[in-house]
Amino acid sequence: MDLTAAKIRDRLGSRPFKFYEQCASTNDLALELLAQHPLVEARAAAELICTDEQTKGKGRLGRSWYAPPGTALMLSLILPLTNRHELPRMTMLGALAIAEMAESIGAPGVGIKWPNDVQLNGRKLSGVLSEANWLASQGSSQLQGVVVGMGINVRIDFSDTPFADSAVSLEPAVGHSLDRTDLLADLLGRIDYWYARRSSDSLFEAWRGRLNMLGQPVEVRQPDGVISGIAESVDADGALYLVDRAGVRQRVIAGDVALGGV
Ligand code: BT5
């Protein structure tokens, strides 16, 4: 087994973590922990929750995340954060760290699909789900911290799943076996690096430089409809700018992007 509490302890030294062989969702566990211990500013480092299997893995907007036991890296980090303007930076940071990690082991065609997917040649390798808790204080809501959940396909066989044409795993992409604990340690190092630079232009530039849809016609599905246009640019808060057929520029802050339209 390439991902156990003992192996993680060996690799991470004194860094705090919780490992579960099975849980419902690492994001839900992290959100509970954050609600119980809201003084995240006092924490020295990001807290880590990692699992081998989720029974209710979450995607965005009520969707689910698929990963059989033993096949994926699934983790949530509680990152101290007090400035709500930094929130979108956390999804940026997660996707960027995963993209860099995949590149560093030789995965081909690494790109970030706005806003939260890491892809290999257009197929989904990983998704990032950021969720925040807000603390009511003196009539205003105060940010406690943010949970950044990441699911990375390491050796999922998608052939008999609905994701056969849309998803990809790292091992077949690089052509050899990988150790999930090594991947975790590498990823955490990159997250720490970018978290320390969370307000910097360099984080934004590095994320933007890996986006794979700029300049192309796209459709963005939102709960209240579809917007189509040319994906023109992004801003430092992570929003996407589309130029529609009439030449009108629209700012989109959330949604699912697909190639096509216009
Ligand atoms: C995401 O949502 O991509 C965020 C996924 C975050 C998962 C992690 S695992 C650890 C942590 N704890 C949790 O409970 N969640 C986080 P979204 O963009 O909504 O994409 C979800 C969609 O991707 C699904 O509806 C499927 O179509 C597809 N999908 C599901 N599992 C997949 C997989 N393993 N690989 C590729 N695509 C998948």
CSV table of N, CA and C in Angstrom, one decimal, residues 129-220:
chain,number,residue,atom,x,y,z
A,129,LEU,N,-11.7,21.7,-5.0
A,129,LEU,CA,-13.0,22.3,-4.4
A,129,LEU,C,-12.7,23.1,-3.2
A,130,SER,N,-12.8,24.4,-3.3
A,130,SER,CA,-12.5,25.3,-2.1
A,130,SER,C,-13.8,25.6,-1.5
A,131,GLU,N,-13.8,25.5,-0.2
A,131,GLU,CA,-15.0,25.8,0.6
A,131,GLU,C,-14.6,26.6,1.8
A,132,ALA,N,-15.4,27.7,2.2
A,132,ALA,CA,-15.0,28.5,3.3
A,132,ALA,C,-16.1,28.5,4.4
A,133,ASN,N,-15.6,28.7,5.6
A,133,ASN,CA,-16.6,28.9,6.7
A,133,ASN,C,-16.5,30.4,7.1
A,134,TRP,N,-17.7,30.9,7.4
A,134,TRP,CA,-17.8,32.3,7.8
A,134,TRP,C,-18.2,32.4,9.2
A,135,LEU,N,-17.6,33.2,10.0
A,135,LEU,CA,-17.8,33.3,11.4
A,135,LEU,C,-18.6,34.6,11.6
A,136,ALA,N,-19.8,34.5,12.2
A,136,ALA,CA,-20.6,35.7,12.4
A,136,ALA,C,-20.0,36.5,13.6
A,137,SER,N,-19.6,37.7,13.4
A,137,SER,CA,-19.1,38.5,14.5
A,137,SER,C,-19.5,40.0,14.3
A,138,GLN,N,-20.1,40.5,15.3
A,138,GLN,CA,-20.5,41.9,15.4
A,138,GLN,C,-21.2,42.3,14.1
A,139,GLY,N,-22.2,41.5,13.7
A,139,GLY,CA,-23.0,41.9,12.6
A,139,GLY,C,-22.4,41.7,11.2
A,140,SER,N,-21.1,41.4,11.2
A,140,SER,CA,-20.5,41.1,9.9
A,140,SER,C,-19.9,39.7,9.9
A,141,SER,N,-19.8,39.1,8.7
A,141,SER,CA,-19.2,37.8,8.7
A,141,SER,C,-17.7,37.8,8.5
A,142,GLN,N,-17.1,37.0,9.3
A,142,GLN,CA,-15.6,37.1,9.3
A,142,GLN,C,-15.1,35.7,8.8
A,143,LEU,N,-14.1,35.8,7.9
A,143,LEU,CA,-13.6,34.5,7.4
A,143,LEU,C,-12.7,33.8,8.4
A,144,GLN,N,-13.0,32.5,8.6
A,144,GLN,CA,-12.2,31.7,9.5
A,144,GLN,C,-11.0,31.1,8.9
A,145,GLY,N,-11.2,30.6,7.7
A,145,GLY,CA,-10.1,29.9,7.0
A,145,GLY,C,-10.8,29.2,5.8
A,146,VAL,N,-10.0,28.6,5.0
A,146,VAL,CA,-10.6,28.0,3.8
A,146,VAL,C,-10.1,26.5,3.7
A,147,VAL,N,-11.0,25.7,3.3
A,147,VAL,CA,-10.7,24.3,3.0
A,147,VAL,C,-10.5,24.1,1.5
A,148,VAL,N,-9.4,23.6,1.2
A,148,VAL,CA,-9.1,23.4,-0.2
A,148,VAL,C,-9.0,21.9,-0.4
A,149,GLY,N,-9.9,21.3,-1.1
A,149,GLY,CA,-10.0,19.9,-1.4
A,149,GLY,C,-9.4,19.6,-2.7
A,150,MET,N,-8.7,18.5,-2.8
A,150,MET,CA,-8.1,18.1,-4.1
A,150,MET,C,-8.2,16.6,-4.3
A,151,GLY,N,-8.6,16.3,-5.5
A,151,GLY,CA,-8.7,14.9,-5.9
A,151,GLY,C,-7.8,14.7,-7.1
A,152,ILE,N,-6.9,13.8,-7.1
A,152,ILE,CA,-5.9,13.6,-8.2
A,152,ILE,C,-6.0,12.1,-8.6
A,153,ASN,N,-6.3,11.8,-9.8
A,153,ASN,CA,-6.4,10.4,-10.3
A,153,ASN,C,-5.0,9.9,-10.5
A,154,VAL,N,-4.6,8.8,-9.8
A,154,VAL,CA,-3.3,8.3,-9.9
A,154,VAL,C,-3.4,7.0,-10.7
A,155,ARG,N,-4.3,6.1,-10.4
A,155,ARG,CA,-4.4,4.8,-11.2
A,155,ARG,C,-5.8,4.4,-11.3
A,156,ILE,N,-6.7,5.3,-11.6
A,156,ILE,CA,-8.1,4.9,-11.7
A,156,ILE,C,-8.3,4.4,-13.2
A,157,ASP,N,-8.9,3.2,-13.2
A,157,ASP,CA,-9.3,2.6,-14.6
A,157,ASP,C,-10.7,3.2,-14.9
A,158,PHE,N,-10.7,4.1,-15.8
A,158,PHE,CA,-12.0,4.8,-16.2
A,158,PHE,C,-12.7,4.0,-17.3
A,159,SER,N,-12.2,2.9,-17.8
A,159,SER,CA,-12.7,2.4,-19.0
A,159,SER,C,-14.2,2.0,-18.9
A,160,ASP,N,-14.7,1.5,-17.8
A,160,ASP,CA,-16.1,1.2,-17.7
A,160,ASP,C,-16.9,2.2,-17.0
A,161,THR,N,-16.5,3.4,-17.0
A,161,THR,CA,-17.1,4.5,-16.2
A,161,THR,C,-17.7,5.5,-17.2
A,162,PRO,N,-18.5,6.4,-16.7
A,162,PRO,CA,-19.0,7.5,-17.6
A,162,PRO,C,-17.9,8.5,-18.0
A,163,PHE,N,-16.7,8.3,-17.4
A,163,PHE,CA,-15.6,9.3,-17.6
A,163,PHE,C,-14.5,8.7,-18.5
A,164,ALA,N,-14.9,7.6,-19.2
A,164,ALA,CA,-13.9,6.9,-20.1
A,164,ALA,C,-13.2,7.9,-21.1
A,165,ASP,N,-14.0,8.9,-21.6
A,165,ASP,CA,-13.4,9.8,-22.6
A,165,ASP,C,-13.0,11.1,-22.0
A,166,SER,N,-13.3,11.4,-20.8
A,166,SER,CA,-13.1,12.7,-20.2
A,166,SER,C,-12.0,12.8,-19.1
A,167,ALA,N,-11.7,11.6,-18.6
A,167,ALA,CA,-10.8,11.6,-17.4
A,167,ALA,C,-9.5,10.9,-17.7
A,168,VAL,N,-8.5,11.1,-16.9
A,168,VAL,CA,-7.2,10.5,-17.1
A,168,VAL,C,-6.5,10.3,-15.8
A,169,SER,N,-5.6,9.3,-15.7
A,169,SER,CA,-4.8,9.1,-14.5
A,169,SER,C,-3.3,9.3,-14.7
A,170,LEU,N,-2.6,9.6,-13.7
A,170,LEU,CA,-1.2,9.9,-13.8
A,170,LEU,C,-0.4,8.7,-14.3
A,171,GLU,N,-0.6,7.5,-13.7
A,171,GLU,CA,0.3,6.4,-14.0
A,171,GLU,C,0.3,6.0,-15.5
A,172,PRO,N,-0.8,5.8,-16.1
A,172,PRO,CA,-0.8,5.5,-17.5
A,172,PRO,C,-0.2,6.7,-18.3
A,173,ALA,N,-0.4,7.9,-17.8
A,173,ALA,CA,0.2,9.1,-18.6
A,173,ALA,C,1.7,9.1,-18.5
A,174,VAL,N,2.3,8.8,-17.4
A,174,VAL,CA,3.7,8.8,-17.3
A,174,VAL,C,4.4,7.5,-17.7
A,175,GLY,N,3.6,6.4,-17.7
A,175,GLY,CA,4.1,5.1,-18.1
A,175,GLY,C,4.8,4.3,-17.0
A,176,HIS,N,4.7,4.7,-15.8
A,176,HIS,CA,5.3,3.8,-14.7
A,176,HIS,C,4.5,4.1,-13.4
A,177,SER,N,4.8,3.2,-12.4
A,177,SER,CA,4.0,3.3,-11.2
A,177,SER,C,4.5,4.5,-10.3
A,178,LEU,N,3.6,5.0,-9.5
A,178,LEU,CA,4.0,6.1,-8.7
A,178,LEU,C,3.6,5.8,-7.3
A,179,ASP,N,4.2,6.5,-6.3
A,179,ASP,CA,4.0,6.3,-4.9
A,179,ASP,C,3.1,7.5,-4.5
A,180,ARG,N,1.9,7.2,-4.0
A,180,ARG,CA,1.0,8.4,-3.6
A,180,ARG,C,1.6,9.2,-2.5
A,181,THR,N,2.3,8.6,-1.6
A,181,THR,CA,2.9,9.4,-0.5
A,181,THR,C,4.0,10.3,-1.0
A,182,ASP,N,4.8,9.9,-2.0
A,182,ASP,CA,5.7,10.8,-2.6
A,182,ASP,C,5.0,12.0,-3.3
A,183,LEU,N,3.9,11.6,-4.0
A,183,LEU,CA,3.2,12.7,-4.7
A,183,LEU,C,2.6,13.7,-3.7
A,184,LEU,N,2.1,13.2,-2.6
A,184,LEU,CA,1.6,14.0,-1.5
A,184,LEU,C,2.6,15.0,-1.0
A,185,ALA,N,3.8,14.4,-0.6
A,185,ALA,CA,4.9,15.3,-0.1
A,185,ALA,C,5.3,16.3,-1.1
A,186,ASP,N,5.4,16.0,-2.3
A,186,ASP,CA,5.8,16.9,-3.4
A,186,ASP,C,4.7,18.0,-3.5
A,187,LEU,N,3.5,17.6,-3.5
A,187,LEU,CA,2.4,18.6,-3.7
A,187,LEU,C,2.3,19.6,-2.5
A,188,LEU,N,2.5,19.1,-1.3
A,188,LEU,CA,2.5,19.9,-0.1
A,188,LEU,C,3.6,21.0,-0.1
A,189,GLY,N,4.7,20.6,-0.6
A,189,GLY,CA,5.8,21.6,-0.7
A,189,GLY,C,5.5,22.7,-1.7
A,190,ARG,N,4.8,22.3,-2.8
A,190,ARG,CA,4.4,23.4,-3.7
A,190,ARG,C,3.3,24.2,-3.2
A,191,ILE,N,2.4,23.6,-2.5
A,191,ILE,CA,1.3,24.4,-1.9
A,191,ILE,C,1.8,25.4,-0.8
A,192,ASP,N,2.7,24.9,0.0
A,192,ASP,CA,3.4,25.8,1.0
A,192,ASP,C,4.0,27.0,0.3
A,193,TYR,N,4.8,26.7,-0.8
A,193,TYR,CA,5.5,27.7,-1.5
A,193,TYR,C,4.5,28.8,-2.0
A,194,TRP,N,3.4,28.3,-2.7
A,194,TRP,CA,2.5,29.3,-3.3
A,194,TRP,C,1.6,30.0,-2.2
A,195,TYR,N,1.3,29.2,-1.1
A,195,TYR,CA,0.5,29.9,-0.1
A,195,TYR,C,1.2,31.1,0.5
A,196,ALA,N,2.6,30.9,0.7
A,196,ALA,CA,3.4,32.1,1.2
A,196,ALA,C,3.3,33.2,0.2
A,197,ARG,N,3.0,33.0,-1.1
A,197,ARG,CA,3.0,34.0,-2.1
A,197,ARG,C,1.5,34.2,-2.6
A,198,ARG,N,0.6,34.0,-1.7
A,198,ARG,CA,-0.8,34.0,-2.2
A,198,ARG,C,-1.3,35.3,-2.7
A,199,SER,N,-0.7,36.4,-2.3
A,199,SER,CA,-1.2,37.7,-2.8
A,199,SER,C,-0.3,38.2,-4.0
A,200,SER,N,0.6,37.4,-4.4
A,200,SER,CA,1.6,37.9,-5.3
A,200,SER,C,1.1,37.8,-6.8
A,201,ASP,N,1.7,38.7,-7.6
A,201,ASP,CA,1.5,38.6,-9.0
A,201,ASP,C,2.0,37.3,-9.6
A,202,SER,N,3.1,36.8,-8.9
A,202,SER,CA,3.7,35.6,-9.5
A,202,SER,C,2.8,34.4,-9.4
A,203,LEU,N,2.0,34.3,-8.4
A,203,LEU,CA,1.0,33.2,-8.3
A,203,LEU,C,0.0,33.4,-9.5
A,204,PHE,N,-0.5,34.6,-9.6
A,204,PHE,CA,-1.5,34.8,-10.7
A,204,PHE,C,-0.9,34.5,-12.1
A,205,GLU,N,0.3,35.0,-12.3
A,205,GLU,CA,1.0,34.8,-13.6
A,205,GLU,C,1.2,33.4,-13.9
A,206,ALA,N,1.7,32.6,-12.9
A,206,ALA,CA,2.0,31.2,-13.1
A,206,ALA,C,0.7,30.4,-13.4
A,207,TRP,N,-0.4,30.8,-12.7
A,207,TRP,CA,-1.7,30.1,-12.9
A,207,TRP,C,-2.2,30.5,-14.3
A,208,ARG,N,-2.1,31.8,-14.7
A,208,ARG,CA,-2.6,32.2,-16.0
A,208,ARG,C,-1.8,31.6,-17.1
A,209,GLY,N,-0.5,31.4,-16.9
A,209,GLY,CA,0.3,30.9,-17.9
A,209,GLY,C,0.0,29.4,-18.2
A,210,ARG,N,-0.7,28.7,-17.4
A,210,ARG,CA,-1.1,27.3,-17.6
A,210,ARG,C,-2.5,27.2,-18.1
A,211,LEU,N,-3.3,28.2,-18.1
A,211,LEU,CA,-4.7,28.1,-18.6
A,211,LEU,C,-4.7,27.7,-20.0
A,212,ASN,N,-5.6,26.7,-20.3
A,212,ASN,CA,-5.5,26.1,-21.7
A,212,ASN,C,-6.7,26.6,-22.6
A,213,MET,N,-7.5,27.6,-22.2
A,213,MET,CA,-8.6,27.9,-23.1
A,213,MET,C,-8.6,29.4,-23.5
A,214,LEU,N,-7.6,30.1,-23.2
A,214,LEU,CA,-7.6,31.5,-23.5
A,214,LEU,C,-7.5,31.7,-25.1
A,215,GLY,N,-8.3,32.6,-25.6
A,215,GLY,CA,-8.2,32.8,-27.1
A,215,GLY,C,-9.2,31.8,-27.8
A,216,GLN,N,-9.8,30.9,-27.1
A,216,GLN,CA,-10.7,30.0,-27.8
A,216,GLN,C,-12.2,30.2,-27.5
A,217,PRO,N,-13.0,29.8,-28.5
A,217,PRO,CA,-14.5,29.9,-28.2
A,217,PRO,C,-14.9,28.9,-27.1
A,218,VAL,N,-15.6,29.4,-26.2
A,218,VAL,CA,-16.1,28.5,-25.1
A,218,VAL,C,-17.5,28.8,-24.7
A,219,GLU,N,-18.1,27.8,-24.0
A,219,GLU,CA,-19.4,28.0,-23.4
A,219,GLU,C,-19.2,27.8,-21.9
A,220,VAL,N,-19.8,28.8,-21.2
A,220,VAL,CA,-19.7,28.6,-19.7
A,220,VAL,C,-21.1,28.4,-19.2
